[in-house]
């Protein structure tokens, strides 16, 4: 839970009424209303582009906003063939405009596939004096979100679709390098999830360390009575 949300929820004990509102996938009519609200008053979005936004956003208010922005930054790039524009292109274009330090941090978070302590993410992304800059750009572009766990700040990619796009388009060597850096940083932080460590060592091509942590994960699963999962992990360790 984010620190802001934790603070807000604590108000419930101070006679403050709190109402939770679940933001579900928007309907077609609601999406159209949001597109109109987000659009530049001086610039109407052509029907073809509206269809593209409806198709690619999946009713997500966040992605509707991203797609509307994309159509208005440089309309000349998409005015002829809006049907060919995909959300993946929009995400990659947004990430491509970031400074290198922010791109590196975001890619580490994408490969991690789970929230990381800031110190771990910083070490894996090899950020020294650029951490604050990277975080500022990623927050401003709504590409990461933060939460507090055990009084430690953790960060993760804002949305799974952003993470999946980055992973799918990351160069093989860069992906392998991140898989190499991540478990080293996790080991130093006393990370207690051997299965994730095994996954990263496997991705880095370090079979011995992958087998070592897969065996530890199998032992943990066995102690937790998750026997089917333990068997699968023992088979992986043997392989």
PDB file of C-alpha atoms in Angstrom, residues 1-238:
ATOM      1  CA  UNK A   1       0.000   0.000   0.000  1.00  0.00           C
ATOM      2  CA  UNK A   2       1.308   3.465  -0.858  1.00  0.00           C
ATOM      3  CA  UNK A   3       2.183   5.842   1.979  1.00  0.00           C
ATOM      4  CA  UNK A   4      -0.475   8.302   0.784  1.00  0.00           C
ATOM      5  CA  UNK A   5      -3.197   5.639   0.767  1.00  0.00           C
ATOM      6  CA  UNK A   6      -2.090   4.383   4.188  1.00  0.00           C
ATOM      7  CA  UNK A   7      -2.478   7.906   5.574  1.00  0.00           C
ATOM      8  CA  UNK A   8      -5.908   8.378   4.007  1.00  0.00           C
ATOM      9  CA  UNK A   9      -7.183   5.020   5.298  1.00  0.00           C
ATOM     10  CA  UNK A  10      -5.997   5.905   8.810  1.00  0.00           C
ATOM     11  CA  UNK A  11      -8.479   8.787   8.843  1.00  0.00           C
ATOM     12  CA  UNK A  12     -11.267   6.244   9.196  1.00  0.00           C
ATOM     13  CA  UNK A  13     -10.429   6.016  12.887  1.00  0.00           C
ATOM     14  CA  UNK A  14     -10.876   9.772  13.231  1.00  0.00           C
ATOM     15  CA  UNK A  15     -14.590   9.847  12.405  1.00  0.00           C
ATOM     16  CA  UNK A  16     -13.908  10.586   8.740  1.00  0.00           C
ATOM     17  CA  UNK A  17     -16.204   8.892   6.217  1.00  0.00           C
ATOM     18  CA  UNK A  18     -14.224   7.049   3.538  1.00  0.00           C
ATOM     19  CA  UNK A  19     -15.883   5.788   0.376  1.00  0.00           C
ATOM     20  CA  UNK A  20     -14.030   3.351  -1.876  1.00  0.00           C
ATOM     21  CA  UNK A  21     -14.655   3.778  -5.613  1.00  0.00           C
ATOM     22  CA  UNK A  22     -13.618   0.951  -7.902  1.00  0.00           C
ATOM     23  CA  UNK A  23     -12.595   2.181 -11.369  1.00  0.00           C
ATOM     24  CA  UNK A  24     -13.567  -0.600 -13.751  1.00  0.00           C
ATOM     25  CA  UNK A  25     -13.083  -0.884 -17.498  1.00  0.00           C
ATOM     26  CA  UNK A  26     -14.931   1.989 -19.162  1.00  0.00           C
ATOM     27  CA  UNK A  27     -17.741   1.348 -21.601  1.00  0.00           C
ATOM     28  CA  UNK A  28     -17.602   2.627 -25.176  1.00  0.00           C
ATOM     29  CA  UNK A  29     -19.749   5.655 -24.354  1.00  0.00           C
ATOM     30  CA  UNK A  30     -17.693   6.438 -21.230  1.00  0.00           C
ATOM     31  CA  UNK A  31     -14.487   6.090 -23.246  1.00  0.00           C
ATOM     32  CA  UNK A  32     -15.828   8.520 -25.836  1.00  0.00           C
ATOM     33  CA  UNK A  33     -16.703  11.006 -23.091  1.00  0.00           C
ATOM     34  CA  UNK A  34     -13.209  10.760 -21.618  1.00  0.00           C
ATOM     35  CA  UNK A  35     -11.577  11.173 -25.049  1.00  0.00           C
ATOM     36  CA  UNK A  36     -13.601  14.361 -25.561  1.00  0.00           C
ATOM     37  CA  UNK A  37     -12.699  15.647 -22.091  1.00  0.00           C
ATOM     38  CA  UNK A  38      -8.977  14.984 -22.623  1.00  0.00           C
ATOM     39  CA  UNK A  39      -8.794  16.380 -26.147  1.00  0.00           C
ATOM     40  CA  UNK A  40      -7.497  19.818 -26.986  1.00  0.00           C
ATOM     41  CA  UNK A  41     -10.524  22.053 -27.424  1.00  0.00           C
ATOM     42  CA  UNK A  42      -8.983  23.454 -30.587  1.00  0.00           C
ATOM     43  CA  UNK A  43      -8.397  20.049 -32.152  1.00  0.00           C
ATOM     44  CA  UNK A  44     -11.037  17.443 -32.925  1.00  0.00           C
ATOM     45  CA  UNK A  45      -9.897  13.824 -33.036  1.00  0.00           C
ATOM     46  CA  UNK A  46     -10.928  12.135 -36.315  1.00  0.00           C
ATOM     47  CA  UNK A  47     -13.267   9.105 -36.045  1.00  0.00           C
ATOM     48  CA  UNK A  48     -10.492   6.751 -37.210  1.00  0.00           C
ATOM     49  CA  UNK A  49      -8.271   7.821 -34.315  1.00  0.00           C
ATOM     50  CA  UNK A  50     -11.141   7.468 -31.852  1.00  0.00           C
ATOM     51  CA  UNK A  51     -11.639   3.891 -33.073  1.00  0.00           C
ATOM     52  CA  UNK A  52      -7.932   3.236 -32.549  1.00  0.00           C
ATOM     53  CA  UNK A  53      -8.085   4.580 -28.983  1.00  0.00           C
ATOM     54  CA  UNK A  54     -11.167   2.478 -28.233  1.00  0.00           C
ATOM     55  CA  UNK A  55      -9.447  -0.633 -29.584  1.00  0.00           C
ATOM     56  CA  UNK A  56      -6.042  -0.199 -27.983  1.00  0.00           C
ATOM     57  CA  UNK A  57      -7.011   1.198 -24.570  1.00  0.00           C
ATOM     58  CA  UNK A  58      -9.216  -1.712 -23.555  1.00  0.00           C
ATOM     59  CA  UNK A  59     -11.328   0.765 -21.588  1.00  0.00           C
ATOM     60  CA  UNK A  60      -8.423   1.670 -19.276  1.00  0.00           C
ATOM     61  CA  UNK A  61      -8.594   5.385 -18.318  1.00  0.00           C
ATOM     62  CA  UNK A  62      -4.783   5.445 -17.997  1.00  0.00           C
ATOM     63  CA  UNK A  63      -4.212   4.144 -21.534  1.00  0.00           C
ATOM     64  CA  UNK A  64      -6.984   6.308 -22.975  1.00  0.00           C
ATOM     65  CA  UNK A  65      -5.073   9.324 -21.655  1.00  0.00           C
ATOM     66  CA  UNK A  66      -1.777   8.018 -23.087  1.00  0.00           C
ATOM     67  CA  UNK A  67      -3.293   7.407 -26.522  1.00  0.00           C
ATOM     68  CA  UNK A  68      -5.026  10.787 -26.648  1.00  0.00           C
ATOM     69  CA  UNK A  69      -1.728  12.487 -25.803  1.00  0.00           C
ATOM     70  CA  UNK A  70       0.025  10.509 -28.523  1.00  0.00           C
ATOM     71  CA  UNK A  71      -2.492  11.601 -31.176  1.00  0.00           C
ATOM     72  CA  UNK A  72      -1.965  15.252 -30.254  1.00  0.00           C
ATOM     73  CA  UNK A  73       1.822  15.393 -29.867  1.00  0.00           C
ATOM     74  CA  UNK A  74       2.429  14.929 -33.598  1.00  0.00           C
ATOM     75  CA  UNK A  75      -0.823  14.210 -35.453  1.00  0.00           C
ATOM     76  CA  UNK A  76       0.982  14.152 -38.814  1.00  0.00           C
ATOM     77  CA  UNK A  77       2.596  10.835 -37.912  1.00  0.00           C
ATOM     78  CA  UNK A  78      -0.709   9.010 -37.563  1.00  0.00           C
ATOM     79  CA  UNK A  79      -3.271  10.912 -39.541  1.00  0.00           C
ATOM     80  CA  UNK A  80      -2.983   8.667 -42.619  1.00  0.00           C
ATOM     81  CA  UNK A  81      -3.093   5.209 -41.014  1.00  0.00           C
ATOM     82  CA  UNK A  82      -4.456   5.452 -37.453  1.00  0.00           C
ATOM     83  CA  UNK A  83      -5.597   1.826 -37.661  1.00  0.00           C
ATOM     84  CA  UNK A  84      -1.953   0.697 -37.605  1.00  0.00           C
ATOM     85  CA  UNK A  85      -1.091   2.456 -34.333  1.00  0.00           C
ATOM     86  CA  UNK A  86      -0.812   0.154 -31.320  1.00  0.00           C
ATOM     87  CA  UNK A  87      -0.511   0.770 -27.605  1.00  0.00           C
ATOM     88  CA  UNK A  88       2.878  -0.966 -27.742  1.00  0.00           C
ATOM     89  CA  UNK A  89       4.151   1.739 -30.120  1.00  0.00           C
ATOM     90  CA  UNK A  90       2.840   4.464 -27.830  1.00  0.00           C
ATOM     91  CA  UNK A  91       4.530   2.934 -24.763  1.00  0.00           C
ATOM     92  CA  UNK A  92       7.846   2.484 -26.578  1.00  0.00           C
ATOM     93  CA  UNK A  93       7.692   6.056 -27.909  1.00  0.00           C
ATOM     94  CA  UNK A  94       7.099   7.391 -24.389  1.00  0.00           C
ATOM     95  CA  UNK A  95       9.953   5.333 -22.919  1.00  0.00           C
ATOM     96  CA  UNK A  96      12.261   6.314 -25.788  1.00  0.00           C
ATOM     97  CA  UNK A  97      11.966   9.974 -24.778  1.00  0.00           C
ATOM     98  CA  UNK A  98      13.280   9.293 -21.264  1.00  0.00           C
ATOM     99  CA  UNK A  99      16.889   9.919 -20.208  1.00  0.00           C
ATOM    100  CA  UNK A 100      19.068   6.806 -20.194  1.00  0.00           C
ATOM    101  CA  UNK A 101      19.105   6.512 -16.397  1.00  0.00           C
ATOM    102  CA  UNK A 102      15.290   6.398 -16.266  1.00  0.00           C
ATOM    103  CA  UNK A 103      15.136   3.851 -19.091  1.00  0.00           C
ATOM    104  CA  UNK A 104      17.653   1.621 -17.302  1.00  0.00           C
ATOM    105  CA  UNK A 105      15.712   1.725 -14.043  1.00  0.00           C
ATOM    106  CA  UNK A 106      12.412   1.014 -15.779  1.00  0.00           C
ATOM    107  CA  UNK A 107      13.910  -1.953 -17.640  1.00  0.00           C
ATOM    108  CA  UNK A 108      15.245  -3.415 -14.379  1.00  0.00           C
ATOM    109  CA  UNK A 109      11.790  -3.128 -12.819  1.00  0.00           C
ATOM    110  CA  UNK A 110      10.220  -4.738 -15.889  1.00  0.00           C
ATOM    111  CA  UNK A 111      12.567  -7.735 -15.791  1.00  0.00           C
ATOM    112  CA  UNK A 112      12.104  -8.057 -12.016  1.00  0.00           C
ATOM    113  CA  UNK A 113       8.373  -8.543 -12.538  1.00  0.00           C
ATOM    114  CA  UNK A 114       7.653  -7.611  -8.925  1.00  0.00           C
ATOM    115  CA  UNK A 115       8.124  -4.639  -6.561  1.00  0.00           C
ATOM    116  CA  UNK A 116      11.761  -3.956  -5.683  1.00  0.00           C
ATOM    117  CA  UNK A 117      13.297  -2.079  -2.792  1.00  0.00           C
ATOM    118  CA  UNK A 118      14.695   1.210  -4.038  1.00  0.00           C
ATOM    119  CA  UNK A 119      18.196   0.230  -2.946  1.00  0.00           C
ATOM    120  CA  UNK A 120      17.999  -3.026  -4.927  1.00  0.00           C
ATOM    121  CA  UNK A 121      16.636  -1.331  -8.049  1.00  0.00           C
ATOM    122  CA  UNK A 122      19.306   1.382  -7.800  1.00  0.00           C
ATOM    123  CA  UNK A 123      22.113  -1.169  -7.560  1.00  0.00           C
ATOM    124  CA  UNK A 124      20.791  -3.390 -10.353  1.00  0.00           C
ATOM    125  CA  UNK A 125      20.330  -0.387 -12.670  1.00  0.00           C
ATOM    126  CA  UNK A 126      23.817   0.878 -11.738  1.00  0.00           C
ATOM    127  CA  UNK A 127      22.545   4.297 -10.738  1.00  0.00           C
ATOM    128  CA  UNK A 128      24.838   6.429  -8.624  1.00  0.00           C
ATOM    129  CA  UNK A 129      24.003  10.120  -8.589  1.00  0.00           C
ATOM    130  CA  UNK A 130      21.149   9.721 -11.079  1.00  0.00           C
ATOM    131  CA  UNK A 131      18.611   7.875  -8.939  1.00  0.00           C
ATOM    132  CA  UNK A 132      16.515  10.935  -8.081  1.00  0.00           C
ATOM    133  CA  UNK A 133      16.517  12.076 -11.713  1.00  0.00           C
ATOM    134  CA  UNK A 134      15.405   8.652 -12.921  1.00  0.00           C
ATOM    135  CA  UNK A 135      12.648   8.403 -10.322  1.00  0.00           C
ATOM    136  CA  UNK A 136      11.412  11.927 -11.053  1.00  0.00           C
ATOM    137  CA  UNK A 137      11.056  11.242 -14.787  1.00  0.00           C
ATOM    138  CA  UNK A 138       9.347   7.874 -14.239  1.00  0.00           C
ATOM    139  CA  UNK A 139       6.902   9.293 -11.706  1.00  0.00           C
ATOM    140  CA  UNK A 140       6.101  12.322 -13.878  1.00  0.00           C
ATOM    141  CA  UNK A 141       5.349  10.018 -16.816  1.00  0.00           C
ATOM    142  CA  UNK A 142       3.248   7.639 -14.701  1.00  0.00           C
ATOM    143  CA  UNK A 143       5.495   4.699 -15.538  1.00  0.00           C
ATOM    144  CA  UNK A 144       6.143   3.520 -11.975  1.00  0.00           C
ATOM    145  CA  UNK A 145       4.295   3.413  -8.698  1.00  0.00           C
ATOM    146  CA  UNK A 146       5.622   3.193  -5.178  1.00  0.00           C
ATOM    147  CA  UNK A 147       4.471   1.530  -1.995  1.00  0.00           C
ATOM    148  CA  UNK A 148       5.745   1.130   1.526  1.00  0.00           C
ATOM    149  CA  UNK A 149       6.470  -2.313   2.979  1.00  0.00           C
ATOM    150  CA  UNK A 150       8.113  -2.907   6.339  1.00  0.00           C
ATOM    151  CA  UNK A 151       8.998   0.805   6.402  1.00  0.00           C
ATOM    152  CA  UNK A 152      10.930   0.410   3.142  1.00  0.00           C
ATOM    153  CA  UNK A 153       9.936   2.082  -0.126  1.00  0.00           C
ATOM    154  CA  UNK A 154       9.369  -0.296  -3.003  1.00  0.00           C
ATOM    155  CA  UNK A 155       8.869   0.560  -6.665  1.00  0.00           C
ATOM    156  CA  UNK A 156       7.345  -1.314  -9.579  1.00  0.00           C
ATOM    157  CA  UNK A 157       6.204  -0.743 -13.151  1.00  0.00           C
ATOM    158  CA  UNK A 158       2.890   1.124 -13.168  1.00  0.00           C
ATOM    159  CA  UNK A 159       0.971  -1.375 -15.289  1.00  0.00           C
ATOM    160  CA  UNK A 160       1.544  -4.975 -16.438  1.00  0.00           C
ATOM    161  CA  UNK A 161       0.987  -3.993 -20.051  1.00  0.00           C
ATOM    162  CA  UNK A 162       3.874  -1.516 -19.838  1.00  0.00           C
ATOM    163  CA  UNK A 163       6.071  -4.164 -18.227  1.00  0.00           C
ATOM    164  CA  UNK A 164       5.196  -6.805 -20.827  1.00  0.00           C
ATOM    165  CA  UNK A 165       5.883  -4.385 -23.690  1.00  0.00           C
ATOM    166  CA  UNK A 166       9.310  -3.531 -22.316  1.00  0.00           C
ATOM    167  CA  UNK A 167      10.267  -7.170 -21.722  1.00  0.00           C
ATOM    168  CA  UNK A 168       9.098  -8.200 -25.206  1.00  0.00           C
ATOM    169  CA  UNK A 169      11.154  -5.466 -26.865  1.00  0.00           C
ATOM    170  CA  UNK A 170      14.316  -5.603 -24.766  1.00  0.00           C
ATOM    171  CA  UNK A 171      17.467  -6.689 -26.592  1.00  0.00           C
ATOM    172  CA  UNK A 172      18.566 -10.210 -25.632  1.00  0.00           C
ATOM    173  CA  UNK A 173      21.977  -9.163 -24.319  1.00  0.00           C
ATOM    174  CA  UNK A 174      20.545  -6.340 -22.244  1.00  0.00           C
ATOM    175  CA  UNK A 175      17.910  -8.671 -20.816  1.00  0.00           C
ATOM    176  CA  UNK A 176      20.625 -11.193 -19.914  1.00  0.00           C
ATOM    177  CA  UNK A 177      22.714  -8.474 -18.256  1.00  0.00           C
ATOM    178  CA  UNK A 178      19.791  -7.344 -16.104  1.00  0.00           C
ATOM    179  CA  UNK A 179      19.137 -10.948 -15.099  1.00  0.00           C
ATOM    180  CA  UNK A 180      22.797 -11.046 -14.037  1.00  0.00           C
ATOM    181  CA  UNK A 181      22.715  -7.792 -12.043  1.00  0.00           C
ATOM    182  CA  UNK A 182      19.362  -8.324 -10.332  1.00  0.00           C
ATOM    183  CA  UNK A 183      20.111 -11.463  -8.267  1.00  0.00           C
ATOM    184  CA  UNK A 184      23.428  -9.993  -7.129  1.00  0.00           C
ATOM    185  CA  UNK A 185      21.592  -6.956  -5.763  1.00  0.00           C
ATOM    186  CA  UNK A 186      18.859  -9.163  -4.288  1.00  0.00           C
ATOM    187  CA  UNK A 187      21.385 -11.408  -2.537  1.00  0.00           C
ATOM    188  CA  UNK A 188      22.997  -8.402  -0.867  1.00  0.00           C
ATOM    189  CA  UNK A 189      19.587  -7.282   0.407  1.00  0.00           C
ATOM    190  CA  UNK A 190      18.913 -10.676   2.044  1.00  0.00           C
ATOM    191  CA  UNK A 191      16.081 -11.379  -0.391  1.00  0.00           C
ATOM    192  CA  UNK A 192      14.091 -14.367   0.873  1.00  0.00           C
ATOM    193  CA  UNK A 193      12.485 -15.588  -2.352  1.00  0.00           C
ATOM    194  CA  UNK A 194      14.793 -18.284  -3.754  1.00  0.00           C
ATOM    195  CA  UNK A 195      12.492 -18.997  -6.696  1.00  0.00           C
ATOM    196  CA  UNK A 196      12.837 -15.479  -8.083  1.00  0.00           C
ATOM    197  CA  UNK A 197      16.600 -15.637  -7.580  1.00  0.00           C
ATOM    198  CA  UNK A 198      16.664 -18.937  -9.472  1.00  0.00           C
ATOM    199  CA  UNK A 199      14.683 -17.373 -12.323  1.00  0.00           C
ATOM    200  CA  UNK A 200      17.135 -14.484 -12.692  1.00  0.00           C
ATOM    201  CA  UNK A 201      20.238 -16.678 -12.474  1.00  0.00           C
ATOM    202  CA  UNK A 202      18.678 -18.925 -15.119  1.00  0.00           C
ATOM    203  CA  UNK A 203      18.050 -15.885 -17.319  1.00  0.00           C
ATOM    204  CA  UNK A 204      21.666 -14.846 -16.831  1.00  0.00           C
ATOM    205  CA  UNK A 205      22.881 -18.288 -17.887  1.00  0.00           C
ATOM    206  CA  UNK A 206      24.313 -19.162 -14.457  1.00  0.00           C
ATOM    207  CA  UNK A 207      23.009 -22.731 -14.209  1.00  0.00           C
ATOM    208  CA  UNK A 208      24.829 -23.623 -10.987  1.00  0.00           C
ATOM    209  CA  UNK A 209      23.325 -20.734  -9.010  1.00  0.00           C
ATOM    210  CA  UNK A 210      19.958 -21.336 -10.665  1.00  0.00           C
ATOM    211  CA  UNK A 211      20.020 -24.965  -9.522  1.00  0.00           C
ATOM    212  CA  UNK A 212      21.115 -23.962  -6.010  1.00  0.00           C
ATOM    213  CA  UNK A 213      18.206 -21.551  -5.525  1.00  0.00           C
ATOM    214  CA  UNK A 214      15.694 -23.812  -7.283  1.00  0.00           C
ATOM    215  CA  UNK A 215      16.576 -26.531  -4.753  1.00  0.00           C
ATOM    216  CA  UNK A 216      16.062 -24.082  -1.885  1.00  0.00           C
ATOM    217  CA  UNK A 217      12.706 -23.064  -3.366  1.00  0.00           C
ATOM    218  CA  UNK A 218      11.718 -26.728  -3.664  1.00  0.00           C
ATOM    219  CA  UNK A 219      12.599 -27.323  -0.003  1.00  0.00           C
ATOM    220  CA  UNK A 220      10.499 -24.307   1.007  1.00  0.00           C
ATOM    221  CA  UNK A 221       7.541 -25.533  -1.060  1.00  0.00           C
ATOM    222  CA  UNK A 222       7.827 -28.987   0.505  1.00  0.00           C
ATOM    223  CA  UNK A 223       7.819 -27.546   4.034  1.00  0.00           C
ATOM    224  CA  UNK A 224       4.755 -25.488   3.092  1.00  0.00           C
ATOM    225  CA  UNK A 225       3.040 -28.724   1.948  1.00  0.00           C
ATOM    226  CA  UNK A 226       2.879 -27.451  -1.637  1.00  0.00           C
ATOM    227  CA  UNK A 227       4.003 -30.869  -2.837  1.00  0.00           C
ATOM    228  CA  UNK A 228       3.084 -30.596  -6.536  1.00  0.00           C
ATOM    229  CA  UNK A 229       5.018 -27.350  -6.827  1.00  0.00           C
ATOM    230  CA  UNK A 230       7.917 -28.852  -4.874  1.00  0.00           C
ATOM    231  CA  UNK A 231       8.100 -31.805  -7.276  1.00  0.00           C
ATOM    232  CA  UNK A 232       8.247 -29.438 -10.265  1.00  0.00           C
ATOM    233  CA  UNK A 233      11.015 -27.434  -8.630  1.00  0.00           C
ATOM    234  CA  UNK A 234      13.045 -30.543  -7.722  1.00  0.00           C
ATOM    235  CA  UNK A 235      12.779 -31.670 -11.350  1.00  0.00           C
ATOM    236  CA  UNK A 236      13.986 -28.248 -12.508  1.00  0.00           C
ATOM    237  CA  UNK A 237      16.915 -28.392 -10.057  1.00  0.00           C
ATOM    238  CA  UNK A 238      17.921 -31.820 -11.330  1.00  0.00           C
TER     239      UNK A 238
END
